[in-house]
């Protein structure tokens, strides 16, 4: 595939989990692509399938119970067609991942140095001494003071923020082409969150690495990402350039999310919450999964599932939504007060 | 979430039961344990034979052996109602059922000679018959046999002569010793038919070979070759065989289950009461009390416990109470630790703070909030402690520390396994005396462990709520 | 780490003191007199006997004297049953067979249990997993006093492939030495290949563990191959522990394999073997290590049964006989000795645990 | 911001500042750290180390700060969940909160309630909704019969937006996170308290549910007129719901002000840093203007002088000096802050000091 094609291209990716009580459709047909060097934010509430999508791409979900359908193309090759050897050179070397909880993502029984050097030794073929030098260098780059001496410490001797820095160092140590950050700051304080986001952004820009940032916070992606993908009930419901999506949200769910977050710069008497609760992935409603909570829902929303369609002005960057209704023209129903489920 | 489901509403226990029901192995375990418990409870009705009655002429019968339905000695007198223990149950029952019955027995004659066998270790050195006459050799006919006189145990031998090794069935001793034995000689051709007519409360007539018999008629079961009651052969089956002393193995297992399960249950209750109370107090009190109480548990944890129990059982009278205390003492430490941990973690849960803020009294918090939330662990511990205690009791019986139960010779499973092991024989030909008690015990422990595992999964708080 | 071990060590005498006091008190609480039991003896002889065993003094003095002798001379006094033997003699004769059998059983159990448990966890829900776990649950439930006689019935009495009982050990050091030589050769070639830069004590230590484990297993296999009388007792004693260890290992590994940090390791592109060996094994083995303390208690208890079944002249059999014949001096001696063994072994287990889990080591 | 068309901009009705519900002075709560065989106290975690504030009737006072700053401890100490308190005083409606005990305390507790962060651990899994919500009514003898209790519980459920008929007999595990939080709120308002401590009450919820619960809390405050002590680390949420906000750092309040004032004119360097760290849902907003360096120091061994100085952009040599009192400044009416360099702020008036370290 040519070098200007997408790095990662998901086509109709589905991940279902087999359970005693029938399949759980966690990811239910996701189309998504990431260009080289691009940063994409994936936003959604818990259970929307954003993490499962990326874990599926990395093939990190044990199968069974996880069952995959559709394609996940890495530079045109389907990830699901690979053998163990190709997969190992993909993980860590081509794509690296940072996880949500830095407390549990590092092995408590191994020294930080060991955990940092093993991938470098494996993927870059460095010997022990050189790998240690590189590990210390990486720790310095992510802002850990006196890195040489800290290589022989265990994770429990690091604070939460420091551990997440170690995770970033580890992820970037083999110079991957794409970095997947799965809620990297959810477990951290606001102030540490800002530091970590800043660090990821700076490091990624310096090396030209692509980024997929998974988060439930719209605020985080607004400052960090070129493009935003909003997920709901295992599907992409809206996707577009960050300015377009925040400035002109077209999918009722995105509108609801934006309105339900209190803003510092706007004084509001009451928030406008999205009514109801996210659907149970085992019993998704027919048609559009959001229709039961949607103030714009029409009869046809119950019949067919809306496909992603482009609503951008001709010639502009694509802005796609999965919605039957054009909310710029239709009027919403009055939301039920209180909005209990 | 499932909040819109309409059929409400399962409490946590009902939910746990639902989860348990999905676990086939645990349910199978539950069924086995229930069957065992029922059998043990109604042992008197369920067991085919009274395990306290030895049928000494039916020693070492293999599983499934059919045998004439008799008692050791059959005593009847014409014109009298026999005592219950002198006649087989069918005769006794027939006396009262308002019909006439006839019972025919083919009996062989026997001659019993007293023998005095001098042994040197395991070797026969001298055989003396009546009046201290030394016999060169005792040769036994096809149905003749030898018996240890006071024990009633049969000696497996076809002949007896000085110089030969000790025959099987004789316990070995060191040094010179004397074995008093009986030589039962049976004349096969001297077969007579005894007829007993009975009904309406009495034995109406006893005839021997057609002639009426006056006075008491005594028939030893081992001489009876055939038995017909009202023309039909009267037999019974030892499904799992009999042991060296002629006790029915199945019945002994069922009665043994009674002892083992009883000990398991009571000792578990003892230990859990101590453990739960100790743990709850330690956890609820917290602070220095907690530290002190747990240090004590740490010290006791490091003890070689079973050795102390053995000392306890040899020092004191071996009765049930001592056994319960001894076994209870071994098992309380773990529940104490676990319950304490539970209480500590529940104490930290926010609903307890909420209850405090509502102005709830400490007592109510303990009863309504803390204790109900430890019940899951307690239930799991009960199901896992019972098999552990049964195992320990059987272990003690096996090494010889049997406990007498009300003075009756009913052995628990461990003692059954031990006697079965001793009875195996040189080629293991009497395997059933070991295998069946062992299997009963293993099956029960296996089932209880499975049930315990299943309950733990079903009650596991990790599976609750968040799924 | 040093302070941690020290604190544990300080704990030991306390535990032993409680144990001696408890046992002594129990024995003193016994109704009657040990000499009044068997036969009728004259007052004179009884007084003589009591003086010989120090029973004429108050209990507290007896206790003090006993404790003093044990602590200063490691002397457990004379046996009450065998007039011409001391408790020390009897223990000295019996400890060898018991320790040999116990060591065999523990090594067998650890080797079998760890292997089966690890394979079961890595190949979860495979045929091997189901088969080994069913076997393990069964092996855990069947008591060893059932297993032992049944094994005798099958292998010794019916099949006549192995001896019924007895104790006749025979051992050769050669295979273990061979393993040691191979280990040294392996480490030296690795040094030459990698060069001094790649040297790490941690790695050397890990390899040494592996070598020791392999040598221990080889030694046990050699011993059993050369002495058929030991096979059935060792297997009987090992079975429940192998089963328990297999289950614990599997559960521990499954727990660890489900952890985030194992996912991190996979996401790094490490091979499955590296993920299991380097990242999962250390955490997964911890439940097994903490079980080794109770396991050693179980081996000592089990030796009471196994020595009885197979007529092995160990301290387990001596203990049962002493208890049944009320030879209290011997009973006391063996309880104290077993207590000491337990405490020391628990200490060793704690140290290994601290070594494996850095969070404990640094408190 | 065309998509998020905001409703009419009206500040909700002001609190009744003439009536102080809760007055806390110099509150301290230290947790001992014990070590060794004899559990000797070797150090203290000074979770709350001299906190002073008032809450007025019908007012929402927000508490923000990083984790470990002591905001949760303040809430729990006031509710007497962390007895004994190390020092200071607190009065609730004129009654000495820290001195009462026994029945008096239980009567006082009718007026102060709490809503927790974790909707899972805050409800007893072995009780039905009816007994969870109704427990307080039974304990205080407010209802006499089961029927009466059921009716009261149904009213409460209706009030918090749950179905009074279908939900009343269920167990907590049958509800979603948002619904459980509603049950927790129903339990808290059952005694019609005058003060509710909301301890991270919305932090664990999804964004869309968070807004529902915030609206519910506001609505209940308007209906019932109680005060909230609203503890959260989400600054935008605190700003939205609170009349006044207190910013805490390592056991002390460093700045307290009416919420719009605080966000428009943050004066303490820590407040400024905290505000700058909030990600805004506006792609044009500048990212990371004045970042906060480093992490929260160890509260067992905090830095001497001003505790914030190692992370402070403006820190000078004198900020590190030991045992100096930290001056407290009034910048505007109701806007106070504690900083050694406070005199640099125009219009700052020194009104007192906090003891030094």
PDB file of C-alpha atoms in Angstrom, chain B residues 227-450:
ATOM      1  CA  UNK B 227     -34.111 -72.891  54.258  1.00  0.00           C
ATOM      2  CA  UNK B 228     -37.663 -72.654  52.887  1.00  0.00           C
ATOM      3  CA  UNK B 229     -40.504 -70.689  54.429  1.00  0.00           C
ATOM      4  CA  UNK B 230     -43.940 -71.644  53.142  1.00  0.00           C
ATOM      5  CA  UNK B 231     -42.166 -73.427  50.309  1.00  0.00           C
ATOM      6  CA  UNK B 232     -40.043 -70.462  49.193  1.00  0.00           C
ATOM      7  CA  UNK B 233     -36.332 -70.150  49.759  1.00  0.00           C
ATOM      8  CA  UNK B 234     -35.582 -67.361  52.217  1.00  0.00           C
ATOM      9  CA  UNK B 235     -32.375 -65.512  51.397  1.00  0.00           C
ATOM     10  CA  UNK B 236     -30.762 -62.159  51.896  1.00  0.00           C
ATOM     11  CA  UNK B 237     -28.019 -60.316  50.014  1.00  0.00           C
ATOM     12  CA  UNK B 238     -24.920 -58.602  51.350  1.00  0.00           C
ATOM     13  CA  UNK B 239     -24.642 -56.008  48.600  1.00  0.00           C
ATOM     14  CA  UNK B 240     -21.155 -54.950  49.617  1.00  0.00           C
ATOM     15  CA  UNK B 241     -20.186 -58.239  51.282  1.00  0.00           C
ATOM     16  CA  UNK B 242     -19.370 -58.846  54.894  1.00  0.00           C
ATOM     17  CA  UNK B 243     -16.208 -58.324  56.875  1.00  0.00           C
ATOM     18  CA  UNK B 244     -13.954 -60.680  58.796  1.00  0.00           C
ATOM     19  CA  UNK B 245     -16.356 -60.751  61.695  1.00  0.00           C
ATOM     20  CA  UNK B 246     -19.447 -61.252  59.590  1.00  0.00           C
ATOM     21  CA  UNK B 247     -20.755 -57.713  59.842  1.00  0.00           C
ATOM     22  CA  UNK B 248     -22.530 -56.380  56.755  1.00  0.00           C
ATOM     23  CA  UNK B 249     -20.189 -53.864  55.104  1.00  0.00           C
ATOM     24  CA  UNK B 250     -22.953 -51.669  53.667  1.00  0.00           C
ATOM     25  CA  UNK B 251     -24.670 -51.375  57.023  1.00  0.00           C
ATOM     26  CA  UNK B 252     -21.440 -50.532  58.742  1.00  0.00           C
ATOM     27  CA  UNK B 253     -20.758 -47.844  56.138  1.00  0.00           C
ATOM     28  CA  UNK B 254     -24.187 -46.326  56.659  1.00  0.00           C
ATOM     29  CA  UNK B 255     -23.841 -46.342  60.419  1.00  0.00           C
ATOM     30  CA  UNK B 256     -20.276 -45.095  60.058  1.00  0.00           C
ATOM     31  CA  UNK B 257     -21.625 -42.194  57.990  1.00  0.00           C
ATOM     32  CA  UNK B 258     -23.808 -41.291  60.930  1.00  0.00           C
ATOM     33  CA  UNK B 259     -20.782 -40.982  63.176  1.00  0.00           C
ATOM     34  CA  UNK B 260     -18.594 -39.222  60.624  1.00  0.00           C
ATOM     35  CA  UNK B 261     -21.250 -36.712  59.584  1.00  0.00           C
ATOM     36  CA  UNK B 262     -22.290 -36.046  63.153  1.00  0.00           C
ATOM     37  CA  UNK B 263     -18.729 -35.388  64.200  1.00  0.00           C
ATOM     38  CA  UNK B 264     -18.203 -33.267  61.090  1.00  0.00           C
ATOM     39  CA  UNK B 265     -21.281 -31.166  61.740  1.00  0.00           C
ATOM     40  CA  UNK B 266     -20.887 -30.648  65.467  1.00  0.00           C
ATOM     41  CA  UNK B 267     -17.159 -30.009  65.436  1.00  0.00           C
ATOM     42  CA  UNK B 268     -17.635 -27.571  62.551  1.00  0.00           C
ATOM     43  CA  UNK B 269     -20.316 -25.727  64.488  1.00  0.00           C
ATOM     44  CA  UNK B 270     -18.031 -25.605  67.505  1.00  0.00           C
ATOM     45  CA  UNK B 271     -15.105 -24.296  65.500  1.00  0.00           C
ATOM     46  CA  UNK B 272     -17.127 -21.831  63.460  1.00  0.00           C
ATOM     47  CA  UNK B 273     -18.834 -20.455  66.533  1.00  0.00           C
ATOM     48  CA  UNK B 274     -15.485 -19.831  68.139  1.00  0.00           C
ATOM     49  CA  UNK B 275     -13.917 -18.587  64.917  1.00  0.00           C
ATOM     50  CA  UNK B 276     -16.719 -16.277  63.820  1.00  0.00           C
ATOM     51  CA  UNK B 277     -17.140 -14.819  67.272  1.00  0.00           C
ATOM     52  CA  UNK B 278     -13.420 -14.294  67.745  1.00  0.00           C
ATOM     53  CA  UNK B 279     -12.969 -12.833  64.275  1.00  0.00           C
ATOM     54  CA  UNK B 280     -16.009 -10.581  64.558  1.00  0.00           C
ATOM     55  CA  UNK B 281     -14.951  -9.240  67.953  1.00  0.00           C
ATOM     56  CA  UNK B 282     -11.401  -8.678  66.755  1.00  0.00           C
ATOM     57  CA  UNK B 283     -12.495  -6.950  63.564  1.00  0.00           C
ATOM     58  CA  UNK B 284     -15.229  -4.869  65.150  1.00  0.00           C
ATOM     59  CA  UNK B 285     -13.135  -3.778  68.114  1.00  0.00           C
ATOM     60  CA  UNK B 286     -10.144  -2.887  65.930  1.00  0.00           C
ATOM     61  CA  UNK B 287      -7.121  -1.080  67.270  1.00  0.00           C
ATOM     62  CA  UNK B 288      -4.960  -2.666  69.924  1.00  0.00           C
ATOM     63  CA  UNK B 289      -7.455  -5.394  70.839  1.00  0.00           C
ATOM     64  CA  UNK B 290      -7.436  -6.475  67.241  1.00  0.00           C
ATOM     65  CA  UNK B 291      -3.640  -6.538  67.047  1.00  0.00           C
ATOM     66  CA  UNK B 292      -3.369  -8.557  70.252  1.00  0.00           C
ATOM     67  CA  UNK B 293      -6.040 -11.053  69.281  1.00  0.00           C
ATOM     68  CA  UNK B 294      -4.526 -11.598  65.866  1.00  0.00           C
ATOM     69  CA  UNK B 295      -1.012 -12.048  67.268  1.00  0.00           C
ATOM     70  CA  UNK B 296      -2.420 -14.853  69.421  1.00  0.00           C
ATOM     71  CA  UNK B 297      -3.911 -16.443  66.315  1.00  0.00           C
ATOM     72  CA  UNK B 298      -0.547 -16.135  64.568  1.00  0.00           C
ATOM     73  CA  UNK B 299       1.162 -18.033  67.385  1.00  0.00           C
ATOM     74  CA  UNK B 300      -1.466 -20.760  67.412  1.00  0.00           C
ATOM     75  CA  UNK B 301      -1.270 -20.996  63.644  1.00  0.00           C
ATOM     76  CA  UNK B 302       2.306 -22.156  63.866  1.00  0.00           C
ATOM     77  CA  UNK B 303       1.455 -25.115  66.124  1.00  0.00           C
ATOM     78  CA  UNK B 304       1.576 -28.676  64.860  1.00  0.00           C
ATOM     79  CA  UNK B 305      -2.100 -28.962  65.657  1.00  0.00           C
ATOM     80  CA  UNK B 306      -2.902 -32.540  64.905  1.00  0.00           C
ATOM     81  CA  UNK B 307      -0.174 -33.639  67.292  1.00  0.00           C
ATOM     82  CA  UNK B 308      -1.752 -31.648  70.076  1.00  0.00           C
ATOM     83  CA  UNK B 309      -5.111 -33.227  69.298  1.00  0.00           C
ATOM     84  CA  UNK B 310      -3.532 -36.657  69.520  1.00  0.00           C
ATOM     85  CA  UNK B 311      -1.999 -35.765  72.876  1.00  0.00           C
ATOM     86  CA  UNK B 312      -5.377 -34.451  74.023  1.00  0.00           C
ATOM     87  CA  UNK B 313      -7.103 -37.668  73.011  1.00  0.00           C
ATOM     88  CA  UNK B 314      -4.563 -39.888  74.735  1.00  0.00           C
ATOM     89  CA  UNK B 315      -4.479 -37.799  77.876  1.00  0.00           C
ATOM     90  CA  UNK B 316      -8.208 -37.547  78.385  1.00  0.00           C
ATOM     91  CA  UNK B 317     -10.971 -40.028  78.125  1.00  0.00           C
ATOM     92  CA  UNK B 318     -11.718 -40.671  74.502  1.00  0.00           C
ATOM     93  CA  UNK B 319     -15.331 -39.561  74.399  1.00  0.00           C
ATOM     94  CA  UNK B 320     -17.343 -37.483  71.970  1.00  0.00           C
ATOM     95  CA  UNK B 321     -17.082 -34.224  73.872  1.00  0.00           C
ATOM     96  CA  UNK B 322     -13.293 -34.346  73.938  1.00  0.00           C
ATOM     97  CA  UNK B 323     -13.299 -35.182  70.250  1.00  0.00           C
ATOM     98  CA  UNK B 324     -15.573 -32.258  69.379  1.00  0.00           C
ATOM     99  CA  UNK B 325     -13.453 -29.877  71.391  1.00  0.00           C
ATOM    100  CA  UNK B 326     -10.215 -31.244  69.954  1.00  0.00           C
ATOM    101  CA  UNK B 327     -11.373 -31.033  66.351  1.00  0.00           C
ATOM    102  CA  UNK B 328     -13.150 -27.734  66.905  1.00  0.00           C
ATOM    103  CA  UNK B 329      -9.948 -26.249  68.263  1.00  0.00           C
ATOM    104  CA  UNK B 330      -8.045 -27.143  65.116  1.00  0.00           C
ATOM    105  CA  UNK B 331     -10.434 -25.478  62.725  1.00  0.00           C
ATOM    106  CA  UNK B 332     -11.355 -22.153  64.274  1.00  0.00           C
ATOM    107  CA  UNK B 333      -8.260 -20.199  63.313  1.00  0.00           C
ATOM    108  CA  UNK B 334      -8.910 -19.794  59.614  1.00  0.00           C
ATOM    109  CA  UNK B 335     -12.551 -18.694  59.978  1.00  0.00           C
ATOM    110  CA  UNK B 336     -11.437 -16.261  62.668  1.00  0.00           C
ATOM    111  CA  UNK B 337      -8.952 -14.672  60.290  1.00  0.00           C
ATOM    112  CA  UNK B 338     -11.324 -14.613  57.362  1.00  0.00           C
ATOM    113  CA  UNK B 339     -14.294 -13.247  59.278  1.00  0.00           C
ATOM    114  CA  UNK B 340     -12.102 -10.566  60.784  1.00  0.00           C
ATOM    115  CA  UNK B 341     -10.933  -9.588  57.312  1.00  0.00           C
ATOM    116  CA  UNK B 342     -14.518  -9.500  56.107  1.00  0.00           C
ATOM    117  CA  UNK B 343     -15.672  -7.367  59.007  1.00  0.00           C
ATOM    118  CA  UNK B 344     -12.779  -4.977  58.476  1.00  0.00           C
ATOM    119  CA  UNK B 345     -13.600  -4.569  54.808  1.00  0.00           C
ATOM    120  CA  UNK B 346     -17.347  -4.247  55.383  1.00  0.00           C
ATOM    121  CA  UNK B 347     -16.690  -1.721  58.134  1.00  0.00           C
ATOM    122  CA  UNK B 348     -14.938   0.410  55.537  1.00  0.00           C
ATOM    123  CA  UNK B 349     -17.771   0.160  53.033  1.00  0.00           C
ATOM    124  CA  UNK B 350     -19.691   3.376  52.684  1.00  0.00           C
ATOM    125  CA  UNK B 351     -23.071   1.957  53.576  1.00  0.00           C
ATOM    126  CA  UNK B 352     -21.847   1.517  57.133  1.00  0.00           C
ATOM    127  CA  UNK B 353     -20.851   5.184  57.259  1.00  0.00           C
ATOM    128  CA  UNK B 354     -24.257   5.983  55.846  1.00  0.00           C
ATOM    129  CA  UNK B 355     -25.911   4.012  58.636  1.00  0.00           C
ATOM    130  CA  UNK B 356     -23.815   5.842  61.238  1.00  0.00           C
ATOM    131  CA  UNK B 357     -24.812   9.174  59.744  1.00  0.00           C
ATOM    132  CA  UNK B 358     -28.456   8.180  59.915  1.00  0.00           C
ATOM    133  CA  UNK B 359     -28.028   7.838  63.681  1.00  0.00           C
ATOM    134  CA  UNK B 360     -28.192   4.066  63.722  1.00  0.00           C
ATOM    135  CA  UNK B 361     -27.044   2.432  66.953  1.00  0.00           C
ATOM    136  CA  UNK B 362     -23.849   0.332  66.910  1.00  0.00           C
ATOM    137  CA  UNK B 363     -25.849  -2.757  67.819  1.00  0.00           C
ATOM    138  CA  UNK B 364     -28.180  -2.275  64.871  1.00  0.00           C
ATOM    139  CA  UNK B 365     -25.211  -1.716  62.564  1.00  0.00           C
ATOM    140  CA  UNK B 366     -23.712  -4.996  63.725  1.00  0.00           C
ATOM    141  CA  UNK B 367     -26.947  -6.926  63.288  1.00  0.00           C
ATOM    142  CA  UNK B 368     -28.356  -5.299  60.172  1.00  0.00           C
ATOM    143  CA  UNK B 369     -25.278  -4.336  58.238  1.00  0.00           C
ATOM    144  CA  UNK B 370     -22.174  -6.241  59.285  1.00  0.00           C
ATOM    145  CA  UNK B 371     -23.308  -9.757  60.165  1.00  0.00           C
ATOM    146  CA  UNK B 372     -25.623 -10.334  57.157  1.00  0.00           C
ATOM    147  CA  UNK B 373     -22.740  -9.451  54.868  1.00  0.00           C
ATOM    148  CA  UNK B 374     -20.430 -12.046  56.396  1.00  0.00           C
ATOM    149  CA  UNK B 375     -22.977 -14.838  56.070  1.00  0.00           C
ATOM    150  CA  UNK B 376     -21.788 -15.775  52.582  1.00  0.00           C
ATOM    151  CA  UNK B 377     -18.288 -16.468  53.852  1.00  0.00           C
ATOM    152  CA  UNK B 378     -19.616 -18.349  56.838  1.00  0.00           C
ATOM    153  CA  UNK B 379     -21.728 -20.609  54.642  1.00  0.00           C
ATOM    154  CA  UNK B 380     -18.791 -21.348  52.369  1.00  0.00           C
ATOM    155  CA  UNK B 381     -16.606 -22.059  55.376  1.00  0.00           C
ATOM    156  CA  UNK B 382     -19.149 -24.417  56.818  1.00  0.00           C
ATOM    157  CA  UNK B 383     -19.240 -26.509  53.670  1.00  0.00           C
ATOM    158  CA  UNK B 384     -15.468 -26.579  53.465  1.00  0.00           C
ATOM    159  CA  UNK B 385     -14.836 -27.203  57.162  1.00  0.00           C
ATOM    160  CA  UNK B 386     -17.178 -30.180  57.462  1.00  0.00           C
ATOM    161  CA  UNK B 387     -15.138 -32.367  55.089  1.00  0.00           C
ATOM    162  CA  UNK B 388     -11.928 -31.219  56.750  1.00  0.00           C
ATOM    163  CA  UNK B 389     -13.236 -32.269  60.153  1.00  0.00           C
ATOM    164  CA  UNK B 390     -14.547 -35.587  58.829  1.00  0.00           C
ATOM    165  CA  UNK B 391     -11.133 -36.203  57.370  1.00  0.00           C
ATOM    166  CA  UNK B 392      -9.446 -35.426  60.675  1.00  0.00           C
ATOM    167  CA  UNK B 393     -11.758 -37.614  62.730  1.00  0.00           C
ATOM    168  CA  UNK B 394     -11.274 -40.502  60.299  1.00  0.00           C
ATOM    169  CA  UNK B 395      -7.559 -39.926  60.391  1.00  0.00           C
ATOM    170  CA  UNK B 396      -7.590 -40.245  64.178  1.00  0.00           C
ATOM    171  CA  UNK B 397      -9.690 -43.416  64.007  1.00  0.00           C
ATOM    172  CA  UNK B 398      -7.366 -44.801  61.402  1.00  0.00           C
ATOM    173  CA  UNK B 399      -4.256 -44.416  63.506  1.00  0.00           C
ATOM    174  CA  UNK B 400      -6.042 -46.164  66.349  1.00  0.00           C
ATOM    175  CA  UNK B 401      -7.563 -43.330  68.368  1.00  0.00           C
ATOM    176  CA  UNK B 402     -11.116 -44.574  67.973  1.00  0.00           C
ATOM    177  CA  UNK B 403     -13.741 -42.946  70.084  1.00  0.00           C
ATOM    178  CA  UNK B 404     -16.418 -45.089  71.665  1.00  0.00           C
ATOM    179  CA  UNK B 405     -19.914 -43.929  70.949  1.00  0.00           C
ATOM    180  CA  UNK B 406     -22.209 -44.802  73.813  1.00  0.00           C
ATOM    181  CA  UNK B 407     -20.261 -47.979  74.426  1.00  0.00           C
ATOM    182  CA  UNK B 408     -21.346 -49.551  71.168  1.00  0.00           C
ATOM    183  CA  UNK B 409     -18.857 -50.919  68.661  1.00  0.00           C
ATOM    184  CA  UNK B 410     -19.822 -48.621  65.818  1.00  0.00           C
ATOM    185  CA  UNK B 411     -16.809 -47.436  63.948  1.00  0.00           C
ATOM    186  CA  UNK B 412     -16.455 -44.275  61.956  1.00  0.00           C
ATOM    187  CA  UNK B 413     -15.185 -44.474  58.400  1.00  0.00           C
ATOM    188  CA  UNK B 414     -11.541 -44.151  59.352  1.00  0.00           C
ATOM    189  CA  UNK B 415     -11.706 -47.221  61.557  1.00  0.00           C
ATOM    190  CA  UNK B 416     -13.543 -49.126  58.812  1.00  0.00           C
ATOM    191  CA  UNK B 417     -10.795 -48.289  56.352  1.00  0.00           C
ATOM    192  CA  UNK B 418      -8.185 -49.399  58.870  1.00  0.00           C
ATOM    193  CA  UNK B 419      -9.859 -52.736  59.539  1.00  0.00           C
ATOM    194  CA  UNK B 420     -10.411 -53.187  55.807  1.00  0.00           C
ATOM    195  CA  UNK B 421      -6.717 -52.608  55.222  1.00  0.00           C
ATOM    196  CA  UNK B 422      -5.819 -55.222  57.825  1.00  0.00           C
ATOM    197  CA  UNK B 423      -8.207 -57.729  56.259  1.00  0.00           C
ATOM    198  CA  UNK B 424      -6.927 -57.512  52.679  1.00  0.00           C
ATOM    199  CA  UNK B 425      -5.185 -60.907  52.580  1.00  0.00           C
ATOM    200  CA  UNK B 426      -1.971 -61.819  50.806  1.00  0.00           C
ATOM    201  CA  UNK B 427      -3.352 -61.264  47.318  1.00  0.00           C
ATOM    202  CA  UNK B 428      -5.827 -58.596  48.241  1.00  0.00           C
ATOM    203  CA  UNK B 429      -8.641 -61.080  47.824  1.00  0.00           C
ATOM    204  CA  UNK B 430     -10.823 -59.399  50.444  1.00  0.00           C
ATOM    205  CA  UNK B 431     -10.625 -56.010  48.739  1.00  0.00           C
ATOM    206  CA  UNK B 432     -14.219 -54.987  49.370  1.00  0.00           C
ATOM    207  CA  UNK B 433     -13.661 -54.374  53.059  1.00  0.00           C
ATOM    208  CA  UNK B 434     -11.184 -51.620  52.165  1.00  0.00           C
ATOM    209  CA  UNK B 435     -12.519 -50.317  48.879  1.00  0.00           C
ATOM    210  CA  UNK B 436     -16.149 -49.647  49.792  1.00  0.00           C
ATOM    211  CA  UNK B 437     -15.614 -47.699  53.018  1.00  0.00           C
ATOM    212  CA  UNK B 438     -12.777 -45.844  51.290  1.00  0.00           C
ATOM    213  CA  UNK B 439     -14.991 -45.054  48.307  1.00  0.00           C
ATOM    214  CA  UNK B 440     -17.876 -43.903  50.492  1.00  0.00           C
ATOM    215  CA  UNK B 441     -15.569 -41.602  52.348  1.00  0.00           C
ATOM    216  CA  UNK B 442     -13.848 -40.252  49.226  1.00  0.00           C
ATOM    217  CA  UNK B 443     -17.160 -39.709  47.449  1.00  0.00           C
ATOM    218  CA  UNK B 444     -18.547 -37.768  50.385  1.00  0.00           C
ATOM    219  CA  UNK B 445     -15.472 -35.589  50.768  1.00  0.00           C
ATOM    220  CA  UNK B 446     -15.293 -35.084  47.011  1.00  0.00           C
ATOM    221  CA  UNK B 447     -18.949 -34.018  46.885  1.00  0.00           C
ATOM    222  CA  UNK B 448     -18.599 -31.692  49.843  1.00  0.00           C
ATOM    223  CA  UNK B 449     -15.548 -30.039  48.346  1.00  0.00           C
ATOM    224  CA  UNK B 450     -17.336 -29.568  45.044  1.00  0.00           C
TER     225      UNK B 450
END
